[in-house]
Tab-separated table of N, CA, C and O in Angstrom:
chain	number	residue	atom	x	y	z
U	1346	MET	N	2.353	12.588	18.947
U	1346	MET	CA	1.474	12.724	18.185
U	1346	MET	C	0.217	13.337	18.862
U	1346	MET	O	-0.195	12.384	19.794
U	1347	SER	N	-0.400	14.077	18.230
U	1347	SER	CA	-1.494	14.913	19.089
U	1347	SER	C	-2.906	14.653	18.413
U	1347	SER	O	-3.959	14.482	19.232
U	1348	LYS	N	-2.649	14.197	17.079
U	1348	LYS	CA	-4.172	13.602	16.413
U	1348	LYS	C	-4.381	12.173	16.586
U	1348	LYS	O	-3.485	11.331	16.773
U	1349	GLU	N	-5.245	11.753	16.831
U	1349	GLU	CA	-5.884	10.664	16.966
U	1349	GLU	C	-6.346	10.138	15.536
U	1349	GLU	O	-7.053	10.734	14.804
U	1350	ILE	N	-5.845	9.072	15.089
U	1350	ILE	CA	-6.255	8.657	13.823
U	1350	ILE	C	-7.334	7.346	13.914
U	1350	ILE	O	-7.038	6.500	14.932
U	1351	ARG	N	-8.176	7.759	13.437
U	1351	ARG	CA	-9.790	6.664	13.597
U	1351	ARG	C	-9.528	5.927	12.415
U	1351	ARG	O	-9.276	5.753	11.453
U	1352	GLU	N	-10.391	4.515	13.018
U	1352	GLU	CA	-10.391	3.547	12.261
U	1352	GLU	C	-11.438	3.809	10.943
U	1352	GLU	O	-12.170	4.682	11.475
U	1353	GLY	N	-11.449	2.880	10.053
U	1353	GLY	CA	-12.162	3.091	9.078
U	1353	GLY	C	-11.862	4.483	7.723
U	1353	GLY	O	-12.605	4.234	6.881
U	1354	LEU	N	-10.752	4.968	7.916
U	1354	LEU	CA	-10.330	5.679	6.936
U	1354	LEU	C	-9.921	4.738	5.927
U	1354	LEU	O	-9.352	3.867	5.977
U	1355	LYS	N	-10.158	5.271	4.558
U	1355	LYS	CA	-9.928	4.600	3.598
U	1355	LYS	C	-9.381	5.397	2.383
U	1355	LYS	O	-9.625	6.412	2.242
U	1356	HIS	N	-8.753	4.523	1.276
U	1356	HIS	CA	-8.291	5.144	0.278
U	1356	HIS	C	-8.165	4.068	-0.946
U	1356	HIS	O	-7.825	3.164	-0.710
U	1357	THR	N	-8.446	4.730	-1.993
U	1357	THR	CA	-8.209	3.782	-3.278
U	1357	THR	C	-7.062	4.557	-3.984
U	1357	THR	O	-7.404	5.557	-4.716
U	1358	SER	N	-6.166	3.525	-4.586
U	1358	SER	CA	-5.210	4.012	-5.383
U	1358	SER	C	-5.283	3.228	-6.831
U	1358	SER	O	-5.885	2.277	-6.843
U	1359	THR	N	-5.258	3.817	-8.116
U	1359	THR	CA	-5.131	3.206	-9.174
U	1359	THR	C	-4.001	3.127	-10.161
U	1359	THR	O	-3.235	4.194	-10.009
U	1360	LEU	N	-3.813	2.403	-10.968
U	1360	LEU	CA	-2.670	2.428	-11.901
U	1360	LEU	C	-3.234	1.503	-13.299
U	1360	LEU	O	-4.160	0.528	-13.105
U	1361	VAL	N	-2.787	2.009	-14.251
U	1361	VAL	CA	-3.086	0.943	-15.419
U	1361	VAL	C	-1.857	0.405	-15.773
U	1361	VAL	O	-0.607	1.000	-15.639
U	1362	VAL	N	-1.808	-0.844	-15.865
U	1362	VAL	CA	-0.666	-1.694	-16.029
U	1362	VAL	C	0.087	-1.428	-17.354
U	1362	VAL	O	-0.421	-1.650	-18.457
U	1363	GLU	N	1.356	-1.294	-17.078
U	1363	GLU	CA	2.292	-0.889	-18.012
U	1363	GLU	C	3.609	-1.814	-18.044
U	1363	GLU	O	3.764	-2.502	-17.148
U	1364	GLU	N	4.308	-1.787	-19.182
U	1364	GLU	CA	5.713	-2.509	-19.170
U	1364	GLU	C	6.378	-2.664	-17.648
U	1364	GLU	O	6.560	-3.599	-17.457
U	1365	ARG	N	6.425	-1.431	-17.154
U	1365	ARG	CA	7.437	-1.196	-16.023
U	1365	ARG	C	6.496	-2.173	-14.947
U	1365	ARG	O	7.235	-2.292	-13.649
U	1366	HIS	N	5.380	-2.406	-14.958
U	1366	HIS	CA	4.729	-3.068	-14.032
U	1366	HIS	C	4.632	-4.540	-13.770
U	1366	HIS	O	4.100	-5.453	-13.153
U	1367	LEU	N	4.993	-5.164	-15.097
U	1367	LEU	CA	4.708	-6.669	-15.451
U	1367	LEU	C	6.123	-7.555	-14.681
U	1367	LEU	O	7.255	-7.265	-14.539
U	1368	ALA	N	5.700	-8.503	-14.260
U	1368	ALA	CA	6.694	-9.564	-13.728
U	1368	ALA	C	7.711	-9.829	-14.445
U	1368	ALA	O	8.757	-9.873	-13.709
U	1369	ARG	N	7.649	-9.898	-15.665
U	1369	ARG	CA	8.871	-9.937	-16.462
U	1369	ARG	C	9.932	-8.988	-16.232
U	1369	ARG	O	11.007	-9.207	-16.350
U	1370	THR	N	9.317	-7.752	-16.349
U	1370	THR	CA	10.100	-6.562	-16.186
U	1370	THR	C	10.858	-6.283	-14.731
U	1370	THR	O	12.001	-6.007	-14.624
U	1371	VAL	N	9.947	-6.854	-13.666
U	1371	VAL	CA	10.420	-6.553	-12.200
U	1371	VAL	C	11.132	-7.717	-11.942
U	1371	VAL	O	11.757	-7.634	-11.009
U	1372	GLY	N	11.296	-8.933	-12.716
U	1372	GLY	CA	11.881	-10.069	-12.175
U	1372	GLY	C	11.430	-10.890	-11.274
U	1372	GLY	O	12.138	-11.801	-10.660
U	1373	SER	N	10.143	-10.642	-10.965
U	1373	SER	CA	9.281	-11.763	-10.112
U	1373	SER	C	8.726	-12.871	-10.839
U	1373	SER	O	7.900	-13.770	-10.077
U	1374	GLY	N	8.775	-12.791	-12.247
U	1374	GLY	CA	8.268	-13.995	-13.053
U	1374	GLY	C	8.628	-13.731	-14.632
U	1374	GLY	O	9.331	-12.614	-14.782
U	1375	ASP	N	8.272	-14.583	-15.500
U	1375	ASP	CA	8.650	-14.289	-16.719
U	1375	ASP	C	7.461	-13.941	-17.678
U	1375	ASP	O	7.685	-14.183	-18.839
U	1376	LEU	N	6.174	-13.821	-17.176
U	1376	LEU	CA	4.928	-13.558	-17.958
U	1376	LEU	C	4.863	-12.008	-18.261
U	1376	LEU	O	5.310	-11.133	-17.069
U	1377	ARG	N	4.305	-11.443	-19.202
U	1377	ARG	CA	3.722	-10.357	-19.216
U	1377	ARG	C	2.467	-9.962	-18.403
U	1377	ARG	O	1.153	-9.674	-19.159
U	1378	VAL	N	2.387	-10.138	-17.114
U	1378	VAL	CA	1.160	-9.882	-16.428
U	1378	VAL	C	1.617	-8.859	-15.143
U	1378	VAL	O	2.856	-8.840	-14.861
U	1379	LEU	N	0.630	-8.260	-14.384
U	1379	LEU	CA	1.097	-7.587	-13.174
U	1379	LEU	C	1.968	-8.437	-12.374
U	1379	LEU	O	1.560	-9.397	-12.009
U	1380	ALA	N	2.960	-8.019	-11.925
U	1380	ALA	CA	3.885	-8.599	-10.915
U	1380	ALA	C	3.287	-8.252	-9.694
U	1380	ALA	O	2.548	-7.090	-9.411
U	1381	THR	N	3.168	-9.457	-8.759
U	1381	THR	CA	2.864	-9.364	-7.597
U	1381	THR	C	3.239	-8.229	-6.655
U	1381	THR	O	2.598	-7.403	-5.894
U	1382	PRO	N	4.599	-8.077	-6.605
U	1382	PRO	CA	5.318	-7.010	-6.016
U	1382	PRO	C	4.527	-5.559	-6.206
U	1382	PRO	O	4.512	-4.837	-5.489
U	1383	MET	N	4.344	-5.401	-7.586
U	1383	MET	CA	3.624	-4.242	-8.040
U	1383	MET	C	2.263	-3.947	-7.505
U	1383	MET	O	1.719	-2.917	-7.120
U	1384	MET	N	1.430	-5.195	-7.426
U	1384	MET	CA	-0.081	-5.011	-7.022
U	1384	MET	C	0.146	-4.792	-5.388
U	1384	MET	O	-0.806	-3.837	-4.841
U	1385	MET	N	1.259	-5.375	-4.597
U	1385	MET	CA	1.295	-5.028	-3.402
U	1385	MET	C	1.829	-3.768	-2.957
U	1385	MET	O	1.271	-3.086	-2.109
U	1386	ALA	N	2.539	-3.129	-3.824
U	1386	ALA	CA	3.155	-1.658	-3.896
U	1386	ALA	C	1.878	-0.739	-4.040
U	1386	ALA	O	1.909	0.148	-3.321
U	1387	LEU	N	1.037	-1.037	-4.935
U	1387	LEU	CA	-0.379	-0.118	-5.035
U	1387	LEU	C	-0.945	-0.572	-3.592
U	1387	LEU	O	-1.552	0.598	-3.172
U	1388	MET	N	-1.258	-1.559	-3.060
U	1388	MET	CA	-1.948	-1.602	-1.857
U	1388	MET	C	-1.243	-0.745	-0.578
U	1388	MET	O	-1.891	-0.068	0.024
U	1389	GLU	N	0.127	-0.845	-0.641
U	1389	GLU	CA	0.784	0.059	0.387
U	1389	GLU	C	0.424	1.425	-0.077
U	1389	GLU	O	0.391	2.303	1.182
U	1390	ASN	N	0.429	1.795	-1.209
U	1390	ASN	CA	0.260	3.236	-1.695
U	1390	ASN	C	-1.115	3.820	-1.021
U	1390	ASN	O	-1.192	4.898	-0.433
U	1391	ALA	N	-2.168	2.697	-1.215
U	1391	ALA	CA	-3.640	3.006	-0.903
U	1391	ALA	C	-3.446	3.227	0.948
U	1391	ALA	O	-4.228	4.166	1.259
U	1392	ALA	N	-2.844	2.523	1.516
U	1392	ALA	CA	-2.895	2.502	2.986
U	1392	ALA	C	-1.729	3.662	3.423
U	1392	ALA	O	-2.560	4.397	4.422
U	1393	MET	N	-0.770	4.005	2.858
U	1393	MET	CA	0.053	5.410	3.185
U	1393	MET	C	-1.066	6.475	2.792
U	1393	MET	O	-1.049	7.481	3.885
U	1394	LEU	N	-1.710	6.584	1.586
U	1394	LEU	CA	-2.572	7.751	1.495
U	1394	LEU	C	-3.755	7.860	2.296
U	1394	LEU	O	-4.510	9.014	2.648
U	1395	ALA	N	-4.339	6.652	2.646
U	1395	ALA	CA	-5.477	6.476	3.575
U	1395	ALA	C	-5.350	7.506	4.965
U	1395	ALA	O	-6.270	8.196	5.362
U	1396	VAL	N	-4.258	7.699	5.388
U	1396	VAL	CA	-4.000	8.346	6.722
U	1396	VAL	C	-2.760	9.552	6.673
U	1396	VAL	O	-2.862	10.061	7.426
U	1397	ALA	N	-2.476	9.871	5.379
U	1397	ALA	CA	-1.577	10.909	5.016
U	1397	ALA	C	-1.923	12.054	5.654
U	1397	ALA	O	-1.413	13.105	6.374
U	1398	ASP	N	-3.326	12.457	5.806
U	1398	ASP	CA	-3.825	14.055	5.921
U	1398	ASP	C	-4.186	13.924	7.417
U	1398	ASP	O	-4.337	14.935	7.930
U	1399	GLU	N	-4.146	12.895	8.186
U	1399	GLU	CA	-4.141	12.922	9.488
U	1399	GLU	C	-2.741	12.764	10.438
U	1399	GLU	O	-2.892	13.035	11.703
U	1400	LEU	N	-1.646	12.880	9.769
U	1400	LEU	CA	-0.410	12.931	10.329
U	1400	LEU	C	0.114	14.366	10.629
U	1400	LEU	O	-0.248	15.321	9.897
U	1401	GLU	N	0.742	14.619	11.760
U	1401	GLU	CA	1.326	15.814	11.985
U	1401	GLU	C	2.514	16.387	11.152
U	1401	GLU	O	3.041	15.274	10.419
U	1402	ASP	N	2.746	17.323	11.172
U	1402	ASP	CA	3.906	17.824	10.249
U	1402	ASP	C	5.282	17.247	10.629
U	1402	ASP	O	5.211	17.105	11.784
U	1403	GLY	N	6.036	16.735	9.594
U	1403	GLY	CA	7.347	15.903	9.884
U	1403	GLY	C	6.997	14.351	10.163
U	1403	GLY	O	7.879	13.690	10.301
U	1404	GLN	N	5.865	13.828	10.045
U	1404	GLN	CA	5.606	12.502	10.036
U	1404	GLN	C	5.298	12.024	8.919
U	1404	GLN	O	4.886	12.596	8.129
U	1405	SER	N	5.463	10.679	8.819
U	1405	SER	CA	5.144	9.791	7.662
U	1405	SER	C	4.827	8.448	8.220
U	1405	SER	O	4.674	8.394	9.425
U	1406	THR	N	4.550	7.463	7.358
U	1406	THR	CA	4.298	6.355	7.628
U	1406	THR	C	5.268	5.299	7.020
U	1406	THR	O	5.559	5.717	5.725
U	1407	VAL	N	5.472	4.262	7.412
U	1407	VAL	CA	6.382	3.220	6.641
U	1407	VAL	C	6.009	1.844	6.962
U	1407	VAL	O	5.165	1.593	7.988
U	1408	GLY	N	5.896	1.112	5.894
U	1408	GLY	CA	5.228	-0.487	5.856
U	1408	GLY	C	6.478	-1.368	6.755
U	1408	GLY	O	7.458	-1.090	6.788
U	1409	GLY	N	5.645	-2.168	7.583
U	1409	GLY	CA	6.381	-3.065	8.519
U	1409	GLY	C	6.042	-4.507	7.961
U	1409	GLY	O	6.831	-5.370	8.381
U	1410	PHE	N	4.905	-4.622	7.353
U	1410	PHE	CA	4.520	-6.004	6.997
U	1410	PHE	C	3.377	-6.041	5.930
U	1410	PHE	O	2.421	-4.840	6.146
U	1411	ILE	N	3.220	-6.964	5.262
U	1411	ILE	CA	2.046	-7.011	4.134
U	1411	ILE	C	2.123	-8.590	3.812
U	1411	ILE	O	3.083	-9.274	3.735
U	1412	SER	N	0.657	-9.033	3.796
U	1412	SER	CA	0.620	-10.300	3.356
U	1412	SER	C	-0.711	-10.188	2.356
U	1412	SER	O	-1.698	-9.685	2.813
U	1413	SER	N	-0.482	-10.995	1.363
U	1413	SER	CA	-1.708	-10.846	0.161
U	1413	SER	C	-1.813	-11.889	-0.615
U	1413	SER	O	-0.392	-12.609	-1.127
U	1414	SER	N	-2.893	-12.645	-0.909
U	1414	SER	CA	-2.889	-13.455	-1.934
U	1414	SER	C	-3.068	-12.480	-3.442
U	1414	SER	O	-3.005	-11.340	-3.439
U	1415	HIS	N	-2.515	-13.431	-4.259
U	1415	HIS	CA	-2.821	-12.751	-5.751
U	1415	HIS	C	-3.427	-14.023	-6.433
U	1415	HIS	O	-2.794	-15.130	-7.020
U	1416	LEU	N	-4.719	-13.693	-6.686
U	1416	LEU	CA	-5.721	-14.640	-7.159
U	1416	LEU	C	-5.857	-14.941	-8.764
U	1416	LEU	O	-6.051	-16.005	-9.193
U	1417	LYS	N	-5.621	-13.678	-9.507
U	1417	LYS	CA	-5.653	-13.604	-10.832
U	1417	LYS	C	-4.905	-12.898	-11.559
U	1417	LYS	O	-4.329	-11.866	-11.118
U	1418	PRO	N	-4.413	-13.225	-12.734
U	1418	PRO	CA	-3.300	-12.416	-13.578
U	1418	PRO	C	-4.142	-11.011	-14.478
U	1418	PRO	O	-5.334	-11.290	-14.355
U	1419	THR	N	-3.393	-10.112	-14.160
U	1419	THR	CA	-3.958	-8.935	-15.086
U	1419	THR	C	-2.958	-8.570	-16.126
U	1419	THR	O	-1.707	-8.444	-15.853
U	1420	GLY	N	-3.385	-8.373	-17.230
U	1420	GLY	CA	-2.599	-7.938	-18.308
U	1420	GLY	C	-2.155	-6.641	-18.633
U	1420	GLY	O	-2.868	-5.763	-18.137
U	1421	GLU	N	-1.208	-6.200	-19.284
U	1421	GLU	CA	-0.807	-5.053	-19.496
U	1421	GLU	C	-2.016	-4.193	-20.400
U	1421	GLU	O	-3.019	-4.646	-21.095
U	1422	GLY	N	-2.179	-2.833	-19.925
U	1422	GLY	CA	-3.309	-2.014	-20.424
U	1422	GLY	C	-4.430	-2.021	-19.610
U	1422	GLY	O	-5.550	-1.212	-19.735
U	1423	HIS	N	-4.480	-3.158	-18.485
U	1423	HIS	CA	-5.670	-3.151	-17.617
U	1423	HIS	C	-5.638	-2.157	-16.607
U	1423	HIS	O	-4.450	-2.062	-16.134
U	1424	THR	N	-6.549	-1.774	-15.857
U	1424	THR	CA	-6.631	-0.972	-15.023
U	1424	THR	C	-6.903	-1.758	-13.393
U	1424	THR	O	-7.623	-2.675	-13.307
U	1425	VAL	N	-6.025	-1.387	-12.638
U	1425	VAL	CA	-5.773	-1.934	-11.267
U	1425	VAL	C	-6.542	-0.972	-10.104
U	1425	VAL	O	-5.632	0.060	-10.128
U	1426	THR	N	-7.255	-1.284	-9.129
U	1426	THR	CA	-7.404	-0.400	-8.239
U	1426	THR	C	-7.102	-1.227	-6.672
U	1426	THR	O	-7.448	-2.406	-6.748
U	1427	ALA	N	-6.555	-0.555	-5.853
U	1427	ALA	CA	-6.069	-1.150	-4.671
U	1427	ALA	C	-6.672	-0.286	-3.529
U	1427	ALA	O	-6.562	1.028	-3.497
U	1428	THR	N	-7.543	-0.785	-2.865
U	1428	THR	CA	-8.258	0.015	-1.585
U	1428	THR	C	-7.714	-0.594	-0.263
U	1428	THR	O	-7.424	-1.899	-0.106
U	1429	ALA	N	-7.404	0.331	0.806
U	1429	ALA	CA	-6.845	0.047	1.944
U	1429	ALA	C	-7.780	0.797	3.003
U	1429	ALA	O	-8.469	1.914	2.887
U	1430	GLU	N	-8.125	-0.017	3.826
U	1430	GLU	CA	-9.181	0.455	4.926
U	1430	GLU	C	-8.481	0.345	6.359
U	1430	GLU	O	-7.888	-0.755	6.872
U	1431	LEU	N	-8.140	1.494	7.111
U	1431	LEU	CA	-7.672	1.131	8.384
U	1431	LEU	C	-8.712	0.533	9.408
U	1431	LEU	O	-9.730	0.945	9.654
U	1432	VAL	N	-8.276	-0.747	9.986
U	1432	VAL	CA	-8.893	-1.467	10.735
U	1432	VAL	C	-8.688	-1.531	12.068
U	1432	VAL	O	-9.563	-1.742	13.168
U	1433	ALA	N	-7.369	-0.899	12.571
U	1433	ALA	CA	-6.944	-0.695	13.872
U	1433	ALA	C	-5.866	0.422	14.051
U	1433	ALA	O	-4.842	0.384	13.206
U	1434	ALA	N	-6.000	1.073	15.082
U	1434	ALA	CA	-4.783	2.108	15.322
U	1434	ALA	C	-4.453	2.197	16.702
U	1434	ALA	O	-5.222	2.359	17.663
U	1435	GLU	N	-3.304	1.507	16.942
U	1435	GLU	CA	-2.700	1.375	18.222
U	1435	GLU	C	-1.497	2.174	18.327
U	1435	GLU	O	-0.338	1.665	18.054
U	1436	GLY	N	-1.641	3.581	18.681
U	1436	GLY	CA	-0.381	4.287	19.159
U	1436	GLY	C	0.154	4.560	17.553
U	1436	GLY	O	-0.460	4.818	16.807
U	1437	ARG	N	1.387	3.982	17.452
U	1437	ARG	CA	1.972	4.439	16.149
U	1437	ARG	C	1.786	3.340	15.186
U	1437	ARG	O	1.893	3.231	14.116
U	1438	LYS	N	1.330	2.025	15.675
U	1438	LYS	CA	0.767	0.874	15.001
U	1438	LYS	C	-0.774	0.959	14.170
U	1438	LYS	O	-1.580	1.328	14.708
U	1439	LEU	N	-0.479	0.869	12.786
U	1439	LEU	CA	-1.643	1.171	12.006
U	1439	LEU	C	-1.998	-0.306	11.212
U	1439	LEU	O	-0.972	-0.895	10.360
U	1440	LYS	N	-3.065	-0.761	11.394
U	1440	LYS	CA	-3.423	-2.083	10.653
U	1440	LYS	C	-4.384	-1.772	9.718
U	1440	LYS	O	-5.418	-1.246	9.873
U	1441	PHE	N	-4.118	-2.273	8.503
U	1441	PHE	CA	-5.132	-2.173	7.421
U	1441	PHE	C	-5.701	-3.330	6.461
U	1441	PHE	O	-4.738	-4.415	6.666
U	1442	LYS	N	-6.635	-3.425	6.035
U	1442	LYS	CA	-7.290	-4.611	5.316
U	1442	LYS	C	-7.015	-3.834	3.892
U	1442	LYS	O	-7.520	-2.670	3.611
U	1443	VAL	N	-6.460	-4.799	3.114
U	1443	VAL	CA	-6.279	-4.166	1.687
U	1443	VAL	C	-6.727	-5.091	0.462
U	1443	VAL	O	-6.920	-6.483	0.944
U	1444	SER	N	-7.160	-4.736	-0.758
U	1444	SER	CA	-7.511	-5.616	-1.754
U	1444	SER	C	-7.354	-4.702	-2.842
U	1444	SER	O	-7.109	-3.525	-2.897
U	1445	ALA	N	-7.035	-5.536	-3.976
U	1445	ALA	CA	-7.019	-5.159	-5.417
U	1445	ALA	C	-7.861	-5.853	-6.289
U	1445	ALA	O	-8.375	-6.860	-6.212
U	1446	SER	N	-8.394	-4.991	-7.391
U	1446	SER	CA	-9.268	-5.506	-8.325
U	1446	SER	C	-8.903	-5.037	-9.840
U	1446	SER	O	-8.285	-4.008	-9.686
U	1447	ASP	N	-9.257	-5.628	-10.601
U	1447	ASP	CA	-9.243	-5.244	-12.198
U	1447	ASP	C	-10.629	-5.202	-12.546
U	1447	ASP	O	-11.643	-5.649	-11.810
U	1448	GLU	N	-10.840	-5.086	-14.044
U	1448	GLU	CA	-12.160	-5.288	-14.529
U	1448	GLU	C	-12.918	-6.486	-14.366
U	1448	GLU	O	-13.967	-6.479	-14.154
U	1449	SER	N	-11.985	-7.483	-14.057
U	1449	SER	CA	-13.022	-8.869	-13.963
U	1449	SER	C	-13.200	-9.191	-12.326
U	1449	SER	O	-13.760	-10.125	-12.066
U	1450	GLY	N	-12.682	-8.197	-11.419
U	1450	GLY	CA	-13.036	-8.504	-9.970
U	1450	GLY	C	-12.096	-8.411	-9.175
U	1450	GLY	O	-10.739	-8.239	-9.484
U	1451	VAL	N	-11.935	-8.986	-7.859
U	1451	VAL	CA	-10.890	-9.025	-7.011
U	1451	VAL	C	-9.660	-9.932	-7.550
U	1451	VAL	O	-9.827	-11.157	-7.890
U	1452	ILE	N	-8.538	-9.288	-7.448
U	1452	ILE	CA	-7.233	-10.252	-7.808
U	1452	ILE	C	-6.412	-10.434	-6.606
U	1452	ILE	O	-5.618	-11.322	-6.519
U	1453	GLY	N	-6.654	-9.649	-5.556
U	1453	GLY	CA	-5.624	-10.033	-4.549
U	1453	GLY	C	-6.462	-9.386	-3.124
U	1453	GLY	O	-7.234	-8.367	-3.264
U	1454	GLU	N	-6.187	-9.899	-2.071
U	1454	GLU	CA	-6.397	-9.375	-0.969
U	1454	GLU	C	-5.672	-9.836	0.476
U	1454	GLU	O	-4.881	-10.699	0.337
U	1455	GLY	N	-5.793	-8.668	1.371
U	1455	GLY	CA	-4.665	-9.393	2.386
U	1455	GLY	C	-4.700	-8.284	3.698
U	1455	GLY	O	-5.660	-7.455	3.857
U	1456	GLU	N	-3.462	-8.199	4.344
U	1456	GLU	CA	-3.308	-7.113	5.553
U	1456	GLU	C	-2.049	-6.505	5.459
U	1456	GLU	O	-1.078	-6.979	4.883
U	1457	HIS	N	-1.997	-5.182	5.832
U	1457	HIS	CA	-0.833	-4.582	5.990
U	1457	HIS	C	-0.761	-3.757	7.224
U	1457	HIS	O	-1.621	-3.178	7.732
U	1458	LEU	N	0.632	-3.535	7.625
U	1458	LEU	CA	0.868	-2.985	8.523
U	1458	LEU	C	2.031	-1.942	8.352
U	1458	LEU	O	2.725	-2.087	7.788
U	1459	ARG	N	1.396	-0.577	8.897
U	1459	ARG	CA	2.371	0.590	8.949
U	1459	ARG	C	2.706	1.003	10.334
U	1459	ARG	O	1.602	0.866	11.169
U	1460	PHE	N	3.793	1.933	10.059
U	1460	PHE	CA	4.089	2.577	11.610
U	1460	PHE	C	4.156	4.157	11.322
U	1460	PHE	O	4.845	4.502	10.337
U	1461	ILE	N	3.933	4.935	12.243
U	1461	ILE	CA	3.985	6.295	12.090
U	1461	ILE	C	5.480	6.803	12.702
U	1461	ILE	O	5.709	6.073	13.722
U	1462	ILE	N	5.993	7.335	11.881
U	1462	ILE	CA	7.593	7.699	12.095
U	1462	ILE	C	7.682	9.208	11.957
U	1462	ILE	O	6.884	9.728	11.313
U	1463	ASP	N	8.855	9.542	12.646
U	1463	ASP	CA	9.054	11.168	12.705
U	1463	ASP	C	10.023	10.879	11.414
U	1463	ASP	O	11.216	10.322	11.505
U	1464	LYS	N	10.193	11.691	10.391
U	1464	LYS	CA	10.766	11.677	9.212
U	1464	LYS	C	12.131	11.921	9.325
U	1464	LYS	O	13.294	11.094	8.809
U	1465	GLU	N	12.473	12.918	10.167
U	1465	GLU	CA	13.866	13.282	10.394
U	1465	GLU	C	14.811	12.228	11.246
U	1465	GLU	O	15.698	11.905	10.820
U	1466	LYS	N	14.153	11.821	12.311
U	1466	LYS	CA	14.753	10.898	12.983
U	1466	LYS	C	14.929	9.481	12.333
U	1466	LYS	O	15.938	8.948	12.300
U	1467	PHE	N	13.931	9.055	11.208
U	1467	PHE	CA	13.921	8.061	10.585
U	1467	PHE	C	15.147	7.700	9.820
U	1467	PHE	O	15.806	7.119	9.256
U	1468	MET	N	15.313	9.002	9.093
U	1468	MET	CA	16.279	9.123	7.974
U	1468	MET	C	17.671	9.145	8.779
U	1468	MET	O	18.627	8.795	7.717
U	1469	LYS	N	17.921	9.683	9.858
U	1469	LYS	CA	19.043	9.422	10.363
U	1469	LYS	C	19.564	8.139	10.567
U	1469	LYS	O	20.757	7.955	10.598
U	1470	LYS	N	18.800	7.253	10.832
U	1470	LYS	CA	18.968	5.927	10.815
U	1470	LYS	C	19.616	5.341	9.625
U	1470	LYS	O	20.194	4.060	9.562
U	1471	VAL	N	19.200	5.853	8.409
U	1471	VAL	CA	19.912	5.522	7.118
U	1471	VAL	C	20.994	6.301	6.582
U	1471	VAL	O	21.526	5.990	5.683
U	1472	GLY	N	21.632	7.173	7.615
U	1472	GLY	CA	22.664	8.224	7.044
U	1472	GLY	C	22.107	9.063	6.236
U	1472	GLY	O	23.133	9.769	5.680
U	1473	ALA	N	21.083	9.450	6.070
U	1473	ALA	CA	20.692	10.615	4.896
U	1473	ALA	C	20.270	11.982	5.769
U	1473	ALA	O	19.835	11.846	6.785
């Protein structure tokens, strides 16, 4: 890896809550509200995209850890944004502060850890 990834990189990802994002649909609950795993996936997406342009050809990032609160429910049809900010870059290890909001304010916040990987080597580990 020849590029140095700098702290402070940020990205915000957005989704409009649909049936496929609901706790009842994904199996994490039985209510028609945004599923916690879907909120966390949006946070991961924001972190991935925050550093994507800084990677070398053939590299990507994979999630290694995520911890988040889920403070308020969000119903179908509402818009959720997740923001990730790179707070530490230590070689291949990238640490992010993540948060998610809807029209009512913050609905979740936490920490996310990603690792820079070589795509080809990584996929060989799964037999693809």
